[in-house]
Short mmCIF file of C-alpha atoms in Angstrom, two decimals:
data_model
loop_
_atom_site.label_atom_id
_atom_site.label_comp_id
_atom_site.label_asym_id
_atom_site.label_seq_id
_atom_site.Cartn_x
_atom_site.Cartn_y
_atom_site.Cartn_z
CA MET A 1 -92.95 55.17 17.08
CA SER A 2 -92.85 55.25 14.76
CA LYS A 3 -94.02 51.25 12.11
CA ILE A 4 -91.33 49.37 11.29
CA THR A 5 -92.56 46.67 8.77
CA ASN A 6 -90.73 43.07 8.39
CA ILE A 7 -90.48 41.29 5.68
CA LEU A 8 -89.00 37.56 5.67
CA ILE A 9 -88.52 36.33 2.22
CA ALA A 10 -87.06 33.02 2.05
CA GLY A 11 -86.38 30.19 0.26
CA VAL A 12 -82.82 28.01 -1.57
CA GLY A 13 -80.30 28.36 -3.24
CA GLY A 14 -80.58 29.91 -6.82
CA GLN A 15 -83.39 31.29 -6.57
CA GLY A 16 -82.60 34.80 -6.35
CA ILE A 17 -83.22 35.39 -2.60
CA LEU A 18 -80.74 38.12 -2.07
CA LEU A 19 -81.35 40.17 -5.25
CA ALA A 20 -85.41 40.80 -4.05
CA SER A 21 -84.19 41.77 -0.75
CA GLU A 22 -81.84 44.66 -2.64
CA ILE A 23 -84.57 45.72 -4.96
CA LEU A 24 -86.97 46.28 -1.70
CA SER A 25 -84.17 48.01 -0.27
CA GLU A 26 -83.83 50.39 -3.05
CA ILE A 27 -87.29 50.87 -2.43
CA ALA A 28 -87.09 51.58 0.77
CA LEU A 29 -84.49 53.85 -0.12
CA ARG A 30 -86.21 55.60 -2.46
CA LEU A 31 -88.44 56.58 -0.82
CA GLY A 32 -87.23 58.11 2.24
CA LEU A 33 -87.24 55.38 4.54
CA ASP A 34 -83.68 53.55 6.87
CA VAL A 35 -84.05 50.27 6.52
CA LYS A 36 -81.88 47.66 8.16
CA LYS A 37 -81.77 43.46 6.71
CA SER A 38 -79.49 40.59 6.42
CA GLU A 39 -79.22 37.02 5.13
CA VAL A 40 -78.87 33.42 5.82
CA HIS A 41 -77.39 31.47 3.72
CA GLY A 42 -77.30 27.54 4.73
CA MET A 43 -75.39 25.68 1.81
CA ALA A 44 -76.98 27.84 -0.34
CA GLN A 45 -75.29 27.44 -3.73
CA ARG A 46 -76.32 23.28 -3.10
CA GLY A 47 -80.14 24.41 -2.57
CA GLY A 48 -80.24 24.80 0.94
CA SER A 49 -82.62 27.01 2.92
CA VAL A 50 -81.42 31.00 2.18
CA VAL A 51 -83.30 34.10 4.26
CA SER A 52 -83.24 37.63 4.57
CA HIS A 53 -84.69 39.95 6.61
CA VAL A 54 -85.46 42.90 5.41
CA ARG A 55 -86.98 46.23 7.93
CA ILE A 56 -88.04 49.09 6.43
CA GLY A 57 -89.57 52.46 8.81
CA GLU A 58 -88.75 55.86 9.83
CA LYS A 59 -85.62 54.43 11.57
CA VAL A 60 -85.11 51.31 12.16
CA PHE A 61 -82.48 49.39 15.08
CA SER A 62 -81.63 45.96 14.09
CA PRO A 63 -81.71 44.19 10.59
CA LEU A 64 -83.48 41.01 12.36
CA ILE A 65 -87.53 40.76 13.04
CA ALA A 66 -88.29 38.60 16.10
CA GLN A 67 -90.39 36.07 16.30
CA GLY A 68 -94.57 36.35 15.15
CA ALA A 69 -93.93 39.61 14.24
CA SER A 70 -92.89 39.30 10.41
CA ASP A 71 -95.95 41.59 8.63
CA PHE A 72 -94.96 39.93 5.31
CA LEU A 73 -93.19 35.65 3.93
CA LEU A 74 -91.98 35.84 0.59
CA SER A 75 -91.08 32.44 0.67
CA PHE A 76 -90.62 31.00 -2.62
CA GLU A 77 -91.03 27.53 -2.24
CA LYS A 78 -93.52 25.48 -0.18
CA MET A 79 -91.64 23.95 2.16
CA GLU A 80 -89.50 26.31 3.35
CA THR A 81 -92.67 27.95 4.01
CA LEU A 82 -92.89 25.85 7.29
CA ARG A 83 -89.25 26.22 8.21
CA TRP A 84 -89.97 29.63 9.51
CA GLN A 85 -93.05 29.82 11.24
CA GLY A 86 -91.68 30.63 14.00
CA LEU A 87 -91.75 34.89 13.04
CA ILE A 88 -95.26 33.74 11.42
CA GLY A 89 -97.32 36.15 13.45
CA PRO A 90 -101.41 36.32 13.14
CA GLN A 91 -100.87 39.76 11.66
CA THR A 92 -99.29 38.75 8.83
CA VAL A 93 -99.84 38.35 5.20
CA SER A 94 -97.88 35.05 3.51
CA ILE A 95 -97.60 35.40 -0.05
CA ILE A 96 -96.05 31.68 -1.24
CA ASN A 97 -94.89 30.27 -4.89
CA ASP A 98 -96.90 27.60 -5.41
CA THR A 99 -93.85 25.13 -6.06
CA ARG A 100 -91.52 21.55 -3.94
CA ILE A 101 -88.25 21.99 -5.00
CA VAL A 102 -87.44 18.91 -3.46
CA PRO A 103 -84.44 18.26 -0.91
CA THR A 104 -81.22 16.54 -1.05
CA ASN A 105 -82.15 15.47 1.84
CA VAL A 106 -84.93 13.12 0.62
CA ASN A 107 -84.20 12.94 -2.46
CA VAL A 108 -81.17 9.96 -1.16
CA GLY A 109 -84.85 8.96 0.87
CA ILE A 110 -83.20 10.21 5.05
CA ASP A 111 -85.86 12.37 5.58
CA SER A 112 -90.21 12.74 3.42
CA TYR A 113 -90.97 15.98 2.05
CA PRO A 114 -94.28 17.34 3.68
CA GLU A 115 -97.75 15.66 2.49
CA ASP A 116 -100.22 18.42 1.86
CA LEU A 117 -99.14 21.76 2.43
CA ASP A 118 -101.88 23.48 1.48
CA ALA A 119 -103.72 21.30 4.12
CA TYR A 120 -101.61 23.07 6.26
CA PHE A 121 -101.76 26.74 4.93
CA GLN A 122 -104.88 26.61 5.15
CA GLN A 123 -105.68 25.66 8.63
CA ASN A 124 -102.27 27.54 10.44
CA MET A 125 -102.68 31.14 8.59
CA LYS A 126 -104.60 34.10 8.45
CA LYS A 127 -103.79 35.39 5.43
CA TYR A 128 -102.11 33.99 2.59
CA PHE A 129 -102.00 34.29 -1.10
CA LEU A 130 -99.99 30.70 -3.08
CA VAL A 131 -99.35 31.90 -6.01
CA ASP A 132 -97.83 30.00 -8.71
CA ALA A 133 -94.94 32.14 -9.69
CA SER A 134 -92.08 29.18 -11.79
CA GLN A 135 -95.62 29.35 -14.08
CA LEU A 136 -95.95 33.03 -14.48
CA ALA A 137 -91.75 33.31 -15.22
CA THR A 138 -92.49 30.76 -17.74
CA GLU A 139 -94.70 32.60 -19.00
CA ALA A 140 -92.75 36.04 -19.07
CA GLY A 141 -90.42 34.75 -20.64
CA THR A 142 -87.57 32.53 -18.02
CA ILE A 143 -88.46 30.70 -14.74
CA LYS A 144 -85.32 32.34 -14.10
CA ALA A 145 -87.56 35.73 -13.30
CA THR A 146 -89.87 33.74 -10.42
CA ASN A 147 -88.63 35.95 -7.95
CA VAL A 148 -89.66 39.46 -9.59
CA VAL A 149 -93.35 37.79 -9.80
CA LEU A 150 -93.23 37.04 -6.10
CA ILE A 151 -91.65 40.46 -5.71
CA GLY A 152 -94.90 41.92 -7.28
CA SER A 153 -97.33 40.10 -5.28
CA LEU A 154 -95.72 42.36 -2.67
CA ALA A 155 -94.96 45.47 -3.93
CA ARG A 156 -100.01 44.63 -4.72
CA LEU A 157 -99.84 44.39 -1.32
CA MET A 158 -97.08 46.81 0.12
CA HIS A 159 -99.35 49.65 -1.11
CA TYR A 160 -95.78 51.89 -2.43
CA ASP A 161 -95.86 53.76 -5.42
CA LYS A 162 -95.68 50.73 -8.36
CA GLN A 163 -93.24 53.20 -10.39
CA ILE A 164 -91.45 52.89 -7.74
CA TRP A 165 -90.93 49.39 -7.75
CA LEU A 166 -90.33 49.18 -11.86
CA ASP A 167 -87.82 51.95 -11.27
CA VAL A 168 -85.65 49.54 -9.15
CA ILE A 169 -86.55 46.45 -10.98
CA GLN A 170 -85.38 47.90 -14.60
CA GLU A 171 -81.84 49.26 -12.53
CA LYS A 172 -81.31 45.50 -10.82
CA VAL A 173 -81.38 43.27 -13.40
CA PRO A 174 -79.25 42.59 -16.84
CA PRO A 175 -80.15 44.89 -19.13
CA LYS A 176 -81.63 42.27 -21.88
CA THR A 177 -83.74 40.88 -18.97
CA VAL A 178 -85.13 44.24 -18.33
CA ALA A 179 -87.73 43.50 -20.45
CA VAL A 180 -89.70 39.89 -18.85
CA ASN A 181 -88.34 41.19 -15.99
CA THR A 182 -91.07 43.93 -16.59
CA LYS A 183 -93.91 41.50 -17.66
CA ALA A 184 -92.41 39.14 -14.58
CA PHE A 185 -93.33 42.35 -11.83
CA GLU A 186 -96.89 43.05 -13.53
CA LEU A 187 -97.82 39.09 -13.54
CA GLY A 188 -97.21 38.82 -9.95
CA TYR A 189 -98.56 42.15 -9.25
CA ASN A 190 -102.26 41.30 -11.02
CA ALA A 191 -101.94 37.89 -8.70
CA VAL A 192 -103.21 38.21 -5.82
CA ALA A 193 -106.52 40.34 -4.39
CA GLN A 194 -106.33 43.10 -2.55
#
């Protein structure tokens, strides 16, 4: 059986998670690989949790990642990283946007935002990268390119041909944002070390 690469993309509504999963799926197809993806949008338009499972390999039968089987976690928000810990195993490489988006239930005092998440990541994750993707996207020209910064970081770690990533991104984003998204990709690519 050939190896299947499992990528979990998690965040909240409005962060570009679905575009990120579309880019990743298109890259897989251009590489001649099979790809399956699944998305769950929980109250996405109100800042609710959004998750996408993307599975890539020679033949993929199911779009869902099994418990503990993620190879990569691409987390767009720190607390969302905790929500999906069940899908993370010792092999998982996590790329976490170093940003907090406080949900409504915290704002109205029903719940509290977890404290000291960095310490939690250090104690519980074997390999992770904390990337200030929102700041890098702002540097590139717009915070809306945070998803492309994170895709750039993933590209560095997945070892697929870099030009394929750039070609797909440039085709998927609006034409007037190509330069900004190309810069965002490069900033994300350079933000992680091998």
